[in-house]
Coordinates of C-alpha atoms in Angstrom, one line a residue:
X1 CA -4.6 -20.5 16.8
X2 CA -2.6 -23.4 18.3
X3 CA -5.5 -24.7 19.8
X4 CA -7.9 -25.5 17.1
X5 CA -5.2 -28.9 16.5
X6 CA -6.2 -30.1 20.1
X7 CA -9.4 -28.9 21.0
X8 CA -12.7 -29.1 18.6
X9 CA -14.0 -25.7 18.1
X10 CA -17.6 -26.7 17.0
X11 CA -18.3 -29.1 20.6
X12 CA -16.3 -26.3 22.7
X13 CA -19.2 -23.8 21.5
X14 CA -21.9 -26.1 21.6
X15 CA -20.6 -27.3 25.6
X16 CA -20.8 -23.3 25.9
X17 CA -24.1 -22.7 25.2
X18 CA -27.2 -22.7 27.7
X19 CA -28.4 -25.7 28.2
X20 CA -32.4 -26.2 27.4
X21 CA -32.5 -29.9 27.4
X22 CA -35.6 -30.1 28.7
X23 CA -37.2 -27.8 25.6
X24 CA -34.9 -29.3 23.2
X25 CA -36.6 -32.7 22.4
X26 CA -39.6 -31.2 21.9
X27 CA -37.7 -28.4 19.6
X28 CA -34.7 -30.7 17.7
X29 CA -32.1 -27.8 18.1
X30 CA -28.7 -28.7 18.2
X31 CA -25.4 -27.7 18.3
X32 CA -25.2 -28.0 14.2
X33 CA -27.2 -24.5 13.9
X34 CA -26.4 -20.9 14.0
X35 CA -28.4 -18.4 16.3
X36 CA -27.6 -14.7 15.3
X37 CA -28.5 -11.9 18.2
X38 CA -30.3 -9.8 15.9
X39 CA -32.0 -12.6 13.4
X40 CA -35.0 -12.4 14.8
X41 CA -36.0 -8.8 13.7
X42 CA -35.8 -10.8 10.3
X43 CA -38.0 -13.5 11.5
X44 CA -35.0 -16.1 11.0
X45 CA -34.9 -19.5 13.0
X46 CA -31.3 -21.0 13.7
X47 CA -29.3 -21.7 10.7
X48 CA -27.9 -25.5 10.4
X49 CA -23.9 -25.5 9.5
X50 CA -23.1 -28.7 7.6
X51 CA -26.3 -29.3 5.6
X52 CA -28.5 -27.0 3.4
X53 CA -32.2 -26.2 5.8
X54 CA -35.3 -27.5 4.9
X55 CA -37.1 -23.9 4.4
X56 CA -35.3 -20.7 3.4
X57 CA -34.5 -17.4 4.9
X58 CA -35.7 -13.7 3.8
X59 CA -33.2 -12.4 1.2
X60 CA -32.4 -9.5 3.3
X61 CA -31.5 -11.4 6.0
X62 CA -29.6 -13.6 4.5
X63 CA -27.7 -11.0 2.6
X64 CA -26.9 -9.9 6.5
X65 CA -26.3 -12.6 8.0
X66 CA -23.4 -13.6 5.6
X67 CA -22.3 -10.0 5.6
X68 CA -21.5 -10.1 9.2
X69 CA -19.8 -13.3 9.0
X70 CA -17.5 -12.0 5.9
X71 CA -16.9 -8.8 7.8
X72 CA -14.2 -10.8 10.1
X73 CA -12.0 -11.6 6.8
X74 CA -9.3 -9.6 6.8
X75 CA -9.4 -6.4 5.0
X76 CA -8.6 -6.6 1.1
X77 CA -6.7 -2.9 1.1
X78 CA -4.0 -4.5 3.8
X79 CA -3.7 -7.6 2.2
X80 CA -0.1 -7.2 0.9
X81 CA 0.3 -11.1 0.0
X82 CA -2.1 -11.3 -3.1
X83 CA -1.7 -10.1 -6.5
X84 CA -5.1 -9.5 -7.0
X85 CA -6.9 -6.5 -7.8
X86 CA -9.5 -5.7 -5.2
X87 CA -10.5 -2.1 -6.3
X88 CA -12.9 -1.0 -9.3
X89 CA -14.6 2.2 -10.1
X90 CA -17.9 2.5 -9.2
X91 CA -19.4 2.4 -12.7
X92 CA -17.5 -1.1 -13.4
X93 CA -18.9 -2.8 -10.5
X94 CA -22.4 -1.1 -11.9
X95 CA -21.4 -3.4 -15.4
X96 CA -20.7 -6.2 -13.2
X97 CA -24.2 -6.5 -11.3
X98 CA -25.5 -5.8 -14.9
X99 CA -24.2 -8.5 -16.6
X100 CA -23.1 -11.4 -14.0
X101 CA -26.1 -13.7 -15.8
X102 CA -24.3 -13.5 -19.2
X103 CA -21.8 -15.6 -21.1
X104 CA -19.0 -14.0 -23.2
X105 CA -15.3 -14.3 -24.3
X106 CA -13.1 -11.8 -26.3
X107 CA -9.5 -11.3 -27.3
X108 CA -9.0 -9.1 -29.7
X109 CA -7.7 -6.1 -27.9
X110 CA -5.0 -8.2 -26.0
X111 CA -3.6 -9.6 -29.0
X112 CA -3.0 -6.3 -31.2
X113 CA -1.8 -5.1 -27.1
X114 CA 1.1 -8.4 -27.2
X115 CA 2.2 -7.6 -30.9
X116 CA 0.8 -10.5 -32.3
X117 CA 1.4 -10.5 -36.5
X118 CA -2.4 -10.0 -37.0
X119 CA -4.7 -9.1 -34.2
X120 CA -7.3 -10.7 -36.4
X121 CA -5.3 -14.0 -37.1
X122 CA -4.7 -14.7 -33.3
X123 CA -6.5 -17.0 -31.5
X124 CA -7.2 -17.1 -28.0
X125 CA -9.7 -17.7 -25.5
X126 CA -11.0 -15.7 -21.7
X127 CA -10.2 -18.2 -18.6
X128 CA -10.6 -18.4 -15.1
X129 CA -7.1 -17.0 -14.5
X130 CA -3.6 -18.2 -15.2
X131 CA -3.8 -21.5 -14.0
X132 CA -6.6 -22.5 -16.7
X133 CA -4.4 -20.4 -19.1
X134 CA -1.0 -21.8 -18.7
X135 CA -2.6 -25.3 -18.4
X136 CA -4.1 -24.5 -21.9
X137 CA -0.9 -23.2 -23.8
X138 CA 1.2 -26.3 -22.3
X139 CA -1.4 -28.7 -23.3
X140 CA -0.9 -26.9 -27.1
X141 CA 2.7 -27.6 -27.3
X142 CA 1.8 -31.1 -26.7
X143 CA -0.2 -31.3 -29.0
X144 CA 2.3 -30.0 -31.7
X145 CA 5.5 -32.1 -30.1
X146 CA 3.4 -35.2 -30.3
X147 CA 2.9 -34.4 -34.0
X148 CA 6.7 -33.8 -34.4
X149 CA 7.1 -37.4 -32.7
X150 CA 9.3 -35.9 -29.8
X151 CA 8.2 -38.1 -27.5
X152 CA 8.0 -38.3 -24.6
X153 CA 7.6 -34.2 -25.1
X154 CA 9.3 -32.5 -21.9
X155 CA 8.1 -28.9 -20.9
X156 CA 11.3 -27.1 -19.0
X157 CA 11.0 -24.3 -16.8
X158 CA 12.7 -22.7 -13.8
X159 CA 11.9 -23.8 -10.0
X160 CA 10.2 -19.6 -9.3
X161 CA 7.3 -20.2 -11.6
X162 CA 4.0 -19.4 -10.1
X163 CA 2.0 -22.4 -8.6
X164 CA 0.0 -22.6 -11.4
X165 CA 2.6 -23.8 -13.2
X166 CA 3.9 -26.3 -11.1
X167 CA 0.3 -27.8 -11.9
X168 CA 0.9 -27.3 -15.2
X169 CA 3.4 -29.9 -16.3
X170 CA 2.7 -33.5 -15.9
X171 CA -1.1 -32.9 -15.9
X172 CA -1.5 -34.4 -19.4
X173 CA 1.2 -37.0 -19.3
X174 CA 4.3 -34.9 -20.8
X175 CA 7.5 -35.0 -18.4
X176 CA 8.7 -31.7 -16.4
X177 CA 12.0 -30.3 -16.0
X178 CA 12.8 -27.9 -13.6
X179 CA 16.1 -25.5 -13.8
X180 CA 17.2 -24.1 -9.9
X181 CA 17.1 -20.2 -9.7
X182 CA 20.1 -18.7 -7.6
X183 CA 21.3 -15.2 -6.3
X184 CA 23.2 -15.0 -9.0
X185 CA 20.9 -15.5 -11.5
X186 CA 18.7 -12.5 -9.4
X187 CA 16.4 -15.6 -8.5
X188 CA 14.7 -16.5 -11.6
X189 CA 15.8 -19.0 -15.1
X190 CA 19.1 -18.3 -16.0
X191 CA 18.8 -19.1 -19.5
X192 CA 22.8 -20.6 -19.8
X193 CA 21.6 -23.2 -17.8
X194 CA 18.2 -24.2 -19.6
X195 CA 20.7 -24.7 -22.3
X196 CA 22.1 -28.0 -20.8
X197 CA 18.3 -29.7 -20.4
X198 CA 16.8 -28.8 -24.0
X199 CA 17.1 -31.5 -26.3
X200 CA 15.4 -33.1 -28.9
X201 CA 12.4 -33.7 -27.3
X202 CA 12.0 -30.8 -25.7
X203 CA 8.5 -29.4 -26.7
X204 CA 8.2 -25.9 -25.1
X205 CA 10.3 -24.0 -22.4
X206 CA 7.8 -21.2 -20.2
X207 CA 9.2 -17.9 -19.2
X208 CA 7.7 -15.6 -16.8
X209 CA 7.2 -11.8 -16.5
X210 CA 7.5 -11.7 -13.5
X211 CA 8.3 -14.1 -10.6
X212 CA 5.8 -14.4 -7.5
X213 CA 8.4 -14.4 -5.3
X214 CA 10.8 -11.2 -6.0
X215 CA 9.2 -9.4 -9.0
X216 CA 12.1 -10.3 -11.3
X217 CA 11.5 -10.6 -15.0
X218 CA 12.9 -13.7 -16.6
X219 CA 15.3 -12.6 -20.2
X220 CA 12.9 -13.7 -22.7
X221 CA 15.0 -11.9 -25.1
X222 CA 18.0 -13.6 -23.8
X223 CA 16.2 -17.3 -24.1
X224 CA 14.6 -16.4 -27.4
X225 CA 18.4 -16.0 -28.7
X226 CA 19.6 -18.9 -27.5
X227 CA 16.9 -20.8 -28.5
X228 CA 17.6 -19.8 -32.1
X229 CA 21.4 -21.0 -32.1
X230 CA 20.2 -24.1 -31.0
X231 CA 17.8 -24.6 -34.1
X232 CA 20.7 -23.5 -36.2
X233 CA 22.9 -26.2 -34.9
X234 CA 20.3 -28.9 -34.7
X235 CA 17.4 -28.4 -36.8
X236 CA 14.8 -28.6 -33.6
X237 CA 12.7 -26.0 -33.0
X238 CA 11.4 -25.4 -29.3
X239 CA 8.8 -22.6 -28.4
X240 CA 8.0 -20.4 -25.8
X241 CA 5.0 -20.2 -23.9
X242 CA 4.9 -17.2 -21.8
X243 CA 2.9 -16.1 -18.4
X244 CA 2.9 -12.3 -18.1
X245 CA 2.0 -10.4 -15.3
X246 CA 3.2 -6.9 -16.1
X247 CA 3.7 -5.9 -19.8
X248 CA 2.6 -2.7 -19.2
X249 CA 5.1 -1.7 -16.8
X250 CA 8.8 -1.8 -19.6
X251 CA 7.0 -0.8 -22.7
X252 CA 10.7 -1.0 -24.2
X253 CA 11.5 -4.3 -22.4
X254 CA 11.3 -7.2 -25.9
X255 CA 9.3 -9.9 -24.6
X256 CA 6.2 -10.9 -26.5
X257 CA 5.4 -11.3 -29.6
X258 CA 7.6 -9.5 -31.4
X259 CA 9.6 -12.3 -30.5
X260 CA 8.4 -14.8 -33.2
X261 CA 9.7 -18.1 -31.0
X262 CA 6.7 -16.9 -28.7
X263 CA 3.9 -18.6 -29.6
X264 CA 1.8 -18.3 -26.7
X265 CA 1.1 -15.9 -23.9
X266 CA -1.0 -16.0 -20.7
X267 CA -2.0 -13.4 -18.1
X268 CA -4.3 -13.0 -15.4
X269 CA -6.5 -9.9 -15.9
X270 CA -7.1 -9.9 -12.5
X271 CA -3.7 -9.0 -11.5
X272 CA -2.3 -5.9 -13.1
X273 CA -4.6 -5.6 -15.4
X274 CA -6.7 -4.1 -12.5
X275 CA -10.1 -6.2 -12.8
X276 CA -11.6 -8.4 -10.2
X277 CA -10.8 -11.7 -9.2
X278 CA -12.4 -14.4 -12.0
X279 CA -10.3 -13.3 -15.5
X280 CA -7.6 -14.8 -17.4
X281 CA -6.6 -14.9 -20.8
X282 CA -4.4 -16.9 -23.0
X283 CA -3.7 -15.9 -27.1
X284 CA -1.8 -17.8 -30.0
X285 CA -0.1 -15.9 -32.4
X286 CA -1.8 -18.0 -34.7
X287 CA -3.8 -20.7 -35.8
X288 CA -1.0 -22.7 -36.5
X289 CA -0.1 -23.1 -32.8
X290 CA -3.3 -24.2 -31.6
X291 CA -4.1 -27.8 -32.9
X292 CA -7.8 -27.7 -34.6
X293 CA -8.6 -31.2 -32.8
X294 CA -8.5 -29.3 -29.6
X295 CA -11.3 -26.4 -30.3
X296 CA -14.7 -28.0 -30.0
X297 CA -17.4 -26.7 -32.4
X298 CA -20.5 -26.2 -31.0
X299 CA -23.7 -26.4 -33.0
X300 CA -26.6 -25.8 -30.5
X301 CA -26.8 -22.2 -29.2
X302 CA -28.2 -21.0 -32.2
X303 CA -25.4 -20.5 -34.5
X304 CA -21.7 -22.0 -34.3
X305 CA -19.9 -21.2 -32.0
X306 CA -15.7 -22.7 -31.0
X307 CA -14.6 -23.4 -27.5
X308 CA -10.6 -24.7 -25.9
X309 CA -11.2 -24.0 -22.1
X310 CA -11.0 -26.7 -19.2
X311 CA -14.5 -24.5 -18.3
X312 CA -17.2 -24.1 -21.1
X313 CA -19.4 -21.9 -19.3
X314 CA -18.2 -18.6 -17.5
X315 CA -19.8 -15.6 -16.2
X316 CA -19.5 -12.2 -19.0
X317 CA -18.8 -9.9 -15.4
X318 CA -15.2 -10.6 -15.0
X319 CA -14.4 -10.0 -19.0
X320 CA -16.8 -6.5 -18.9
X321 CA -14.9 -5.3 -16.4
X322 CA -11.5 -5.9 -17.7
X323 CA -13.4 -4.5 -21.1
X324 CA -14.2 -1.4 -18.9
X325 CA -10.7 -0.9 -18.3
X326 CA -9.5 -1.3 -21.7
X327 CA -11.6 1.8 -22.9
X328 CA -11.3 3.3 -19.7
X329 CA -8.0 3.5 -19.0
X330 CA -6.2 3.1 -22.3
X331 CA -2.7 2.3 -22.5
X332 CA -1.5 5.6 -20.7
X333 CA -4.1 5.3 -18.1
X334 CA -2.3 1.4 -17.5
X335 CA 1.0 2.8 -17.7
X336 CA -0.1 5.9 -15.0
X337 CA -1.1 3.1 -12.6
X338 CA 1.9 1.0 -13.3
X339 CA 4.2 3.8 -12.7
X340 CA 2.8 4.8 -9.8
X341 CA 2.9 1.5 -8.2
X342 CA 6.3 1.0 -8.7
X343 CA 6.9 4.2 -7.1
X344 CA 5.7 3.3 -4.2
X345 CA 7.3 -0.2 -4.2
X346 CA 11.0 1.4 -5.0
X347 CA 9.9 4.1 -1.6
X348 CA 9.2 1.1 -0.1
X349 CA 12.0 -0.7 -0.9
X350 CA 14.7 2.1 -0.3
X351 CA 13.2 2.9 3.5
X352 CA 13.8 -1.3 4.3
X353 CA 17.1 -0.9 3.2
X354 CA 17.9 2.3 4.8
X355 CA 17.2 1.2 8.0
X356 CA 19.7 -1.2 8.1
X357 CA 17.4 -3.8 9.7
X358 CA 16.7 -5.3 6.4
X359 CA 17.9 -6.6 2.9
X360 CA 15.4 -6.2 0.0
X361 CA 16.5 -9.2 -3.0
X362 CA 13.8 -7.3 -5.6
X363 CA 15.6 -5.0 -7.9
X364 CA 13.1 -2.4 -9.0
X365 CA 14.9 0.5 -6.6
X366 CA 18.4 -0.3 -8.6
X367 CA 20.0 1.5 -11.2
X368 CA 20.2 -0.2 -14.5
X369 CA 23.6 -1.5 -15.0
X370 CA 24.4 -1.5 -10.9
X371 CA 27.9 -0.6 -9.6
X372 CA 30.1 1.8 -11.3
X373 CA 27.2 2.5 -13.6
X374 CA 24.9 3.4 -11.0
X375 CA 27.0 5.5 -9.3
X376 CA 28.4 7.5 -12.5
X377 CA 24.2 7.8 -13.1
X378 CA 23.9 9.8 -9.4
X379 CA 27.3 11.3 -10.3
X380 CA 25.7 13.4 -13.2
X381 CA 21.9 13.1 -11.9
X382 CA 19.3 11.5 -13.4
X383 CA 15.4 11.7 -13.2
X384 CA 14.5 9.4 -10.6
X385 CA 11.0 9.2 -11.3
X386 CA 11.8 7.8 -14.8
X387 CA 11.0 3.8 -14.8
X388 CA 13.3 3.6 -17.5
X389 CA 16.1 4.4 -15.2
X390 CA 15.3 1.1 -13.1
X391 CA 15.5 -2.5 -13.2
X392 CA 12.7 -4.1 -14.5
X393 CA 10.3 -5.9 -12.4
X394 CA 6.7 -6.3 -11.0
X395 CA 5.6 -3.4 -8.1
X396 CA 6.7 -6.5 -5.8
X397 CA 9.5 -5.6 -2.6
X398 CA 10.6 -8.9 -0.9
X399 CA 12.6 -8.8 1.9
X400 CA 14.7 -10.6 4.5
X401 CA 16.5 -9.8 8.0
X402 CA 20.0 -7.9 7.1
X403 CA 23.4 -10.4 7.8
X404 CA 23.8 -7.9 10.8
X405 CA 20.5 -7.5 12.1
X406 CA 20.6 -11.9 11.9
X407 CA 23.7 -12.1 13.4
X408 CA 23.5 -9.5 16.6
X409 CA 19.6 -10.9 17.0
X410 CA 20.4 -15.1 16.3
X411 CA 17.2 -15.7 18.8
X412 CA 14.3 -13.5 16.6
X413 CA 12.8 -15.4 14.2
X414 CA 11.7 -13.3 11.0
X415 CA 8.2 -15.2 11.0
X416 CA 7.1 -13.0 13.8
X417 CA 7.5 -10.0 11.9
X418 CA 4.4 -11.3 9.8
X419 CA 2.8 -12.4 13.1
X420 CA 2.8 -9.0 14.7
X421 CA 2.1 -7.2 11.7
X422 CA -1.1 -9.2 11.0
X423 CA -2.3 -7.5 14.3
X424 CA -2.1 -4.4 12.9
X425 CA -4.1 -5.6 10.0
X426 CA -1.4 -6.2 7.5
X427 CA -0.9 -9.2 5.7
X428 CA 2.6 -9.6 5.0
X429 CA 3.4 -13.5 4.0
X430 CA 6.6 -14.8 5.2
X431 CA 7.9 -18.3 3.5
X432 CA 10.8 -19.9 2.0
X433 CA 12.0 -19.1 -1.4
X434 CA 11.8 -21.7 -4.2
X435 CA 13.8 -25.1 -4.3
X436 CA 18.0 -24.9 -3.5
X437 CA 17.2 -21.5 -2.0
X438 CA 14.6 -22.8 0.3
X439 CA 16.6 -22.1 3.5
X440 CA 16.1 -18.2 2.8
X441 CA 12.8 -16.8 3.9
X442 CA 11.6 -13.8 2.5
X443 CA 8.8 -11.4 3.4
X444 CA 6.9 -10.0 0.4
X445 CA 4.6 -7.0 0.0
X446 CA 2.4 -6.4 -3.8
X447 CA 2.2 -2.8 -4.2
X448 CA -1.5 -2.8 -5.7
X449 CA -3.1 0.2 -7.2
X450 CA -4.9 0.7 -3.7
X451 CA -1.9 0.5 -1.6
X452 CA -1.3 4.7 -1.6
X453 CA 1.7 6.4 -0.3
X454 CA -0.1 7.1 2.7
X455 CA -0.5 3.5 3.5
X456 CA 3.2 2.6 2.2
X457 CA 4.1 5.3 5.1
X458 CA 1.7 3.5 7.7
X459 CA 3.2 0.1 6.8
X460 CA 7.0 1.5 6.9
X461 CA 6.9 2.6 10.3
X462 CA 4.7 -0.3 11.6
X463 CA 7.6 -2.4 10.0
X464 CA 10.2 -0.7 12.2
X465 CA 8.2 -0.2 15.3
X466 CA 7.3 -4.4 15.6
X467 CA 11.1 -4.8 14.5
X468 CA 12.7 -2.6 17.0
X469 CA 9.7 -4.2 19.3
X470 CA 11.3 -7.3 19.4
X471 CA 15.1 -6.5 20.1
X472 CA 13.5 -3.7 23.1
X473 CA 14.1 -5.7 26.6
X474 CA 10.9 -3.6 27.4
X475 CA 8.5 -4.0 24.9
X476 CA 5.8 -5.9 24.7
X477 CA 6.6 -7.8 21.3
X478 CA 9.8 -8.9 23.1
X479 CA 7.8 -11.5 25.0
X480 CA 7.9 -12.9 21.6
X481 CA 11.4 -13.5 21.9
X482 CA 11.6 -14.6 25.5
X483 CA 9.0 -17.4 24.6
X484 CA 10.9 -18.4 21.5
X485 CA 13.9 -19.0 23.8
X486 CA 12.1 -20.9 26.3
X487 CA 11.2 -23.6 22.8
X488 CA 13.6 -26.0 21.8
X489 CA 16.0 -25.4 19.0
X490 CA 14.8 -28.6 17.1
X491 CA 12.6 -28.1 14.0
X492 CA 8.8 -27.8 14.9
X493 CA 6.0 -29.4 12.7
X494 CA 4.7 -27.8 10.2
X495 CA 1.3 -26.3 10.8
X496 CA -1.4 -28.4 9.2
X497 CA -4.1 -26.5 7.9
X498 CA -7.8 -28.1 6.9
X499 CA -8.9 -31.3 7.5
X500 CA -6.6 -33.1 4.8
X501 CA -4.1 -35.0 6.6
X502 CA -0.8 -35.7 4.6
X503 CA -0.3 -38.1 2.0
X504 CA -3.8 -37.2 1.3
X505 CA -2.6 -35.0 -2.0
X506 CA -0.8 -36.0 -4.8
X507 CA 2.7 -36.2 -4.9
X508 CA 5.5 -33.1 -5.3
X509 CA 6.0 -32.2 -8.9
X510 CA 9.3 -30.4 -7.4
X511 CA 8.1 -27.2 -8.2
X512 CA 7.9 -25.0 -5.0
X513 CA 3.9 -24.3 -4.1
X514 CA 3.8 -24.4 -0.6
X515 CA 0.8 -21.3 0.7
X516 CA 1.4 -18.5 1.3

């Protein structure tokens, strides 16, 4: 991959090609176009790159031309970096194909799902995903602090918060303030030290349920609390806007509404709640935390109709199929899922560990109250397939070399665990954690509803074999670590990836959201 920054993949193919220059002024070909070895059965000419052709292709062959191309992405089952959902039964793909030419939103459902006061009072509206959404409910609290002249309004959240919401704040002229996460704050807000940033004008503070990079809930309960003392004592009340991404998993966990300081929620439906990629949601509790002057009313689709998106018109597929799920699954049929991916992830989770080659920072595997607690709970037995038993947390392990794997192998370099694996087919991300904790990298795997046992085995002992690869003097993967020594120990440039060079994008909001 190294050499795509020094050589220029598109001439090196076209400098490979046969040469026909002596047909190709009459015929205009260049090195711009396509030729597929089996287009012709479809009658197909070459296909330019960079510009849309003059005349079409047959349908059928374009459908296989593009097909073949797609089939060298990697495959969605072993990609263990994304969150999103990638299987559906067959009968919801059948909805999908169906209805991917209409237009539709609903809410209903969710909100009686998060507790709100009256299903029929909330208000809400279907969105891309949670970046849309948690744009949305920020721009809401805006809205309201501007009213309550706390100005100018501040948004505060912690520095593990998705990317999505590290777009959020500042995009519509508010001011962001970021809290550091820490070990011992289990790597996510620590609501003690929120405390010292909210003030007066402090307009909202997100939580998350569920941090992207270990799994961890953040205490919304906790916050919620605090939060109220600190109306008691000064008169101001701040909200919370919250992004979920796993209510179903701690049905007794208090996190939404219920909570009356949360006013807003946001999800992506195409996370755990098991639809494809192209559905979010974000709901209100109520009218009276939505600001009327930011719902448009619409007056020429044939009746009246209300819109607050960034994106008017969106296909109805994505919200049929996480309708299908709702009255296909129900809630047990959610929980059944949830509880079997976290299964998997504390199997997972335990087998890293137990090797020895490995420290996993996500909690789900741990015994509620740790310690003493934990050990008087194996003492007298306990049933270890009840969640309830567990830490909360999303089906998410992330991982890191042990102390004493890092300090009897100094010269391996955890990044080539992801390297090594990706030539098995997984795709395991490795990266730094978020801000103050930055010089800790972490490998993560989602356990999706796909990812069975069987593959959780599979990736367990393709874990250990590229591990114990790399510290074999006769392996192949040690070459890995021979060539690493050869390098210099001084820092090498980051990888650029695209044709943006830097300085071309806008400037850090100091929330981490580096890729993946």
């Amino acid at each position: 991959m190294a050499l795509s920054k020094h050589v220029n993949p598109d001439r090196l193919l076209q400098d490979s090609h046969d040469k026909k220059n002596h047909y190709r002024k009459f015929t205009k070909t260049t090195g711009n176009t396509v030729n597929h070895s089996y287009g012709a059965r479809y009658g197909t000419s070459s296909i330019p790159k960079y510009h849309i052709a003059s005349k079409g292709i047959d349908a059928a062959a374009a459908y296989q031309l593009i097909h073949d191309e797609l089939s060298l992405d990697g495959s969605p089952v072993l990609n263990l970096a994304s969150f999103v959902h990638t299987w559906m039964p067959p009968e919801a793909d059948k909805l999908m194909v169906e209805n991917m030419s209409k237009n539709l939103i609903g809410i209903s459902i969710i909100a009686d799902m998060w507790h709100a006061p009256s299903a029929k009072q909330a208000i809400g509206t279907a969105t891309t995903g949670s970046s849309e959404a948690i744009q949305l409910g920020g721009l809401a609290m805006k809205r309201i602090g501007r009213k309550k002249e706390r100005l100018p309004g501040r948004v505060f959240m912690s520095l593990d918060q998705h990317r999505d919401g590290g777009k959020r704040p500042g995009s519509f002229g508010e001011i962001r303030q970021a809290c550091a996460i820490s070990v011992e704050s289990n790597y996510r807000l620590d609501p003690k030290k929120a405390m010292e940033f909210v003030d007066e004008n402090t307009i909202g503070i997100f939580v998350i349920l569920g941090s992207t990079y270990t799994g961890h809930y953040e205490p919304v309960k906790e916050m919620s609390d605090l939060l109220d003392e600190f109306e008691k004592k000064t008169g101001n009340s701040v909200p919370i806007h919250e992004a979920d991404h796993g209510n179903l998993l701690q049905p007794k966990l208090l996190w939404d509404f219920k909570l009356p300081r949360v006013v807003s929620i946001n999800t992506s439906g195409h996370k755990f709640g098991l639809s494809y990629v192209g559905v979010g949601w974000v709901i209100w509790r109520d009218k009276a935390h939505l600001p009327k002057d930011l719902i448009f009313e619409l007056h020429y689709l044939g009746s009246v109709e209300y819109s607050f998106s960034l994106n008017f018109s969106r296909p109805a597929a994505p919200i049929i199929a996480q309708y299908f799920n709702l009255i296909h699954l129900g809630f047990e049929g959610y929980r059944s899922v949830a509880l079997d991916d976290l299964k998997n992830a504390r199997v997972l989770s335990r087998s890293l560990e137990r090797c020895g080659y490995y420290t996993v920072l996500s909690d789900i595997h741990r015994k509620v109250g740790g310690g003493a607690v934990a050990s008087v709970k194996d003492a007298i037995g306990i049933d270890e397939g009840d969640v309830e038993n567990y830490e909360p947390g999303l089906p998410v392990v992330s991982f890191r070399f042990s102390d004493k794997f890092q300090q009897d192998h100094p010269e391996i370099k955890q990044k080539w665990i992801q390297t090594l694996l990706r030539a098995k087919g997984w795709i395991v991300p490795n990266y730094e954690l978020a801000p103050d904790l930055e010089q800790v990298e972490i490998l993560r795997v989602v356990v999706r509803e796909n990812m069975s046992e069987v593959l959780i085995d599979r990736l367990v002992c393709d874990i250990i074999e590229v591990t114990e690869g790399l510290t074999s003097q006769t392996s192949v993967e040690h070459g890995l670590t021979t060539l690493g020594n050869a390098h210099s120990s001084g820092k090498h440039a980051e990888v650029k990836e695209g044709k943006m060079d830097h300085g071309d994008g806008s400037a850090s909001s100091g929330t981490y959201a580096k890729t993946c």
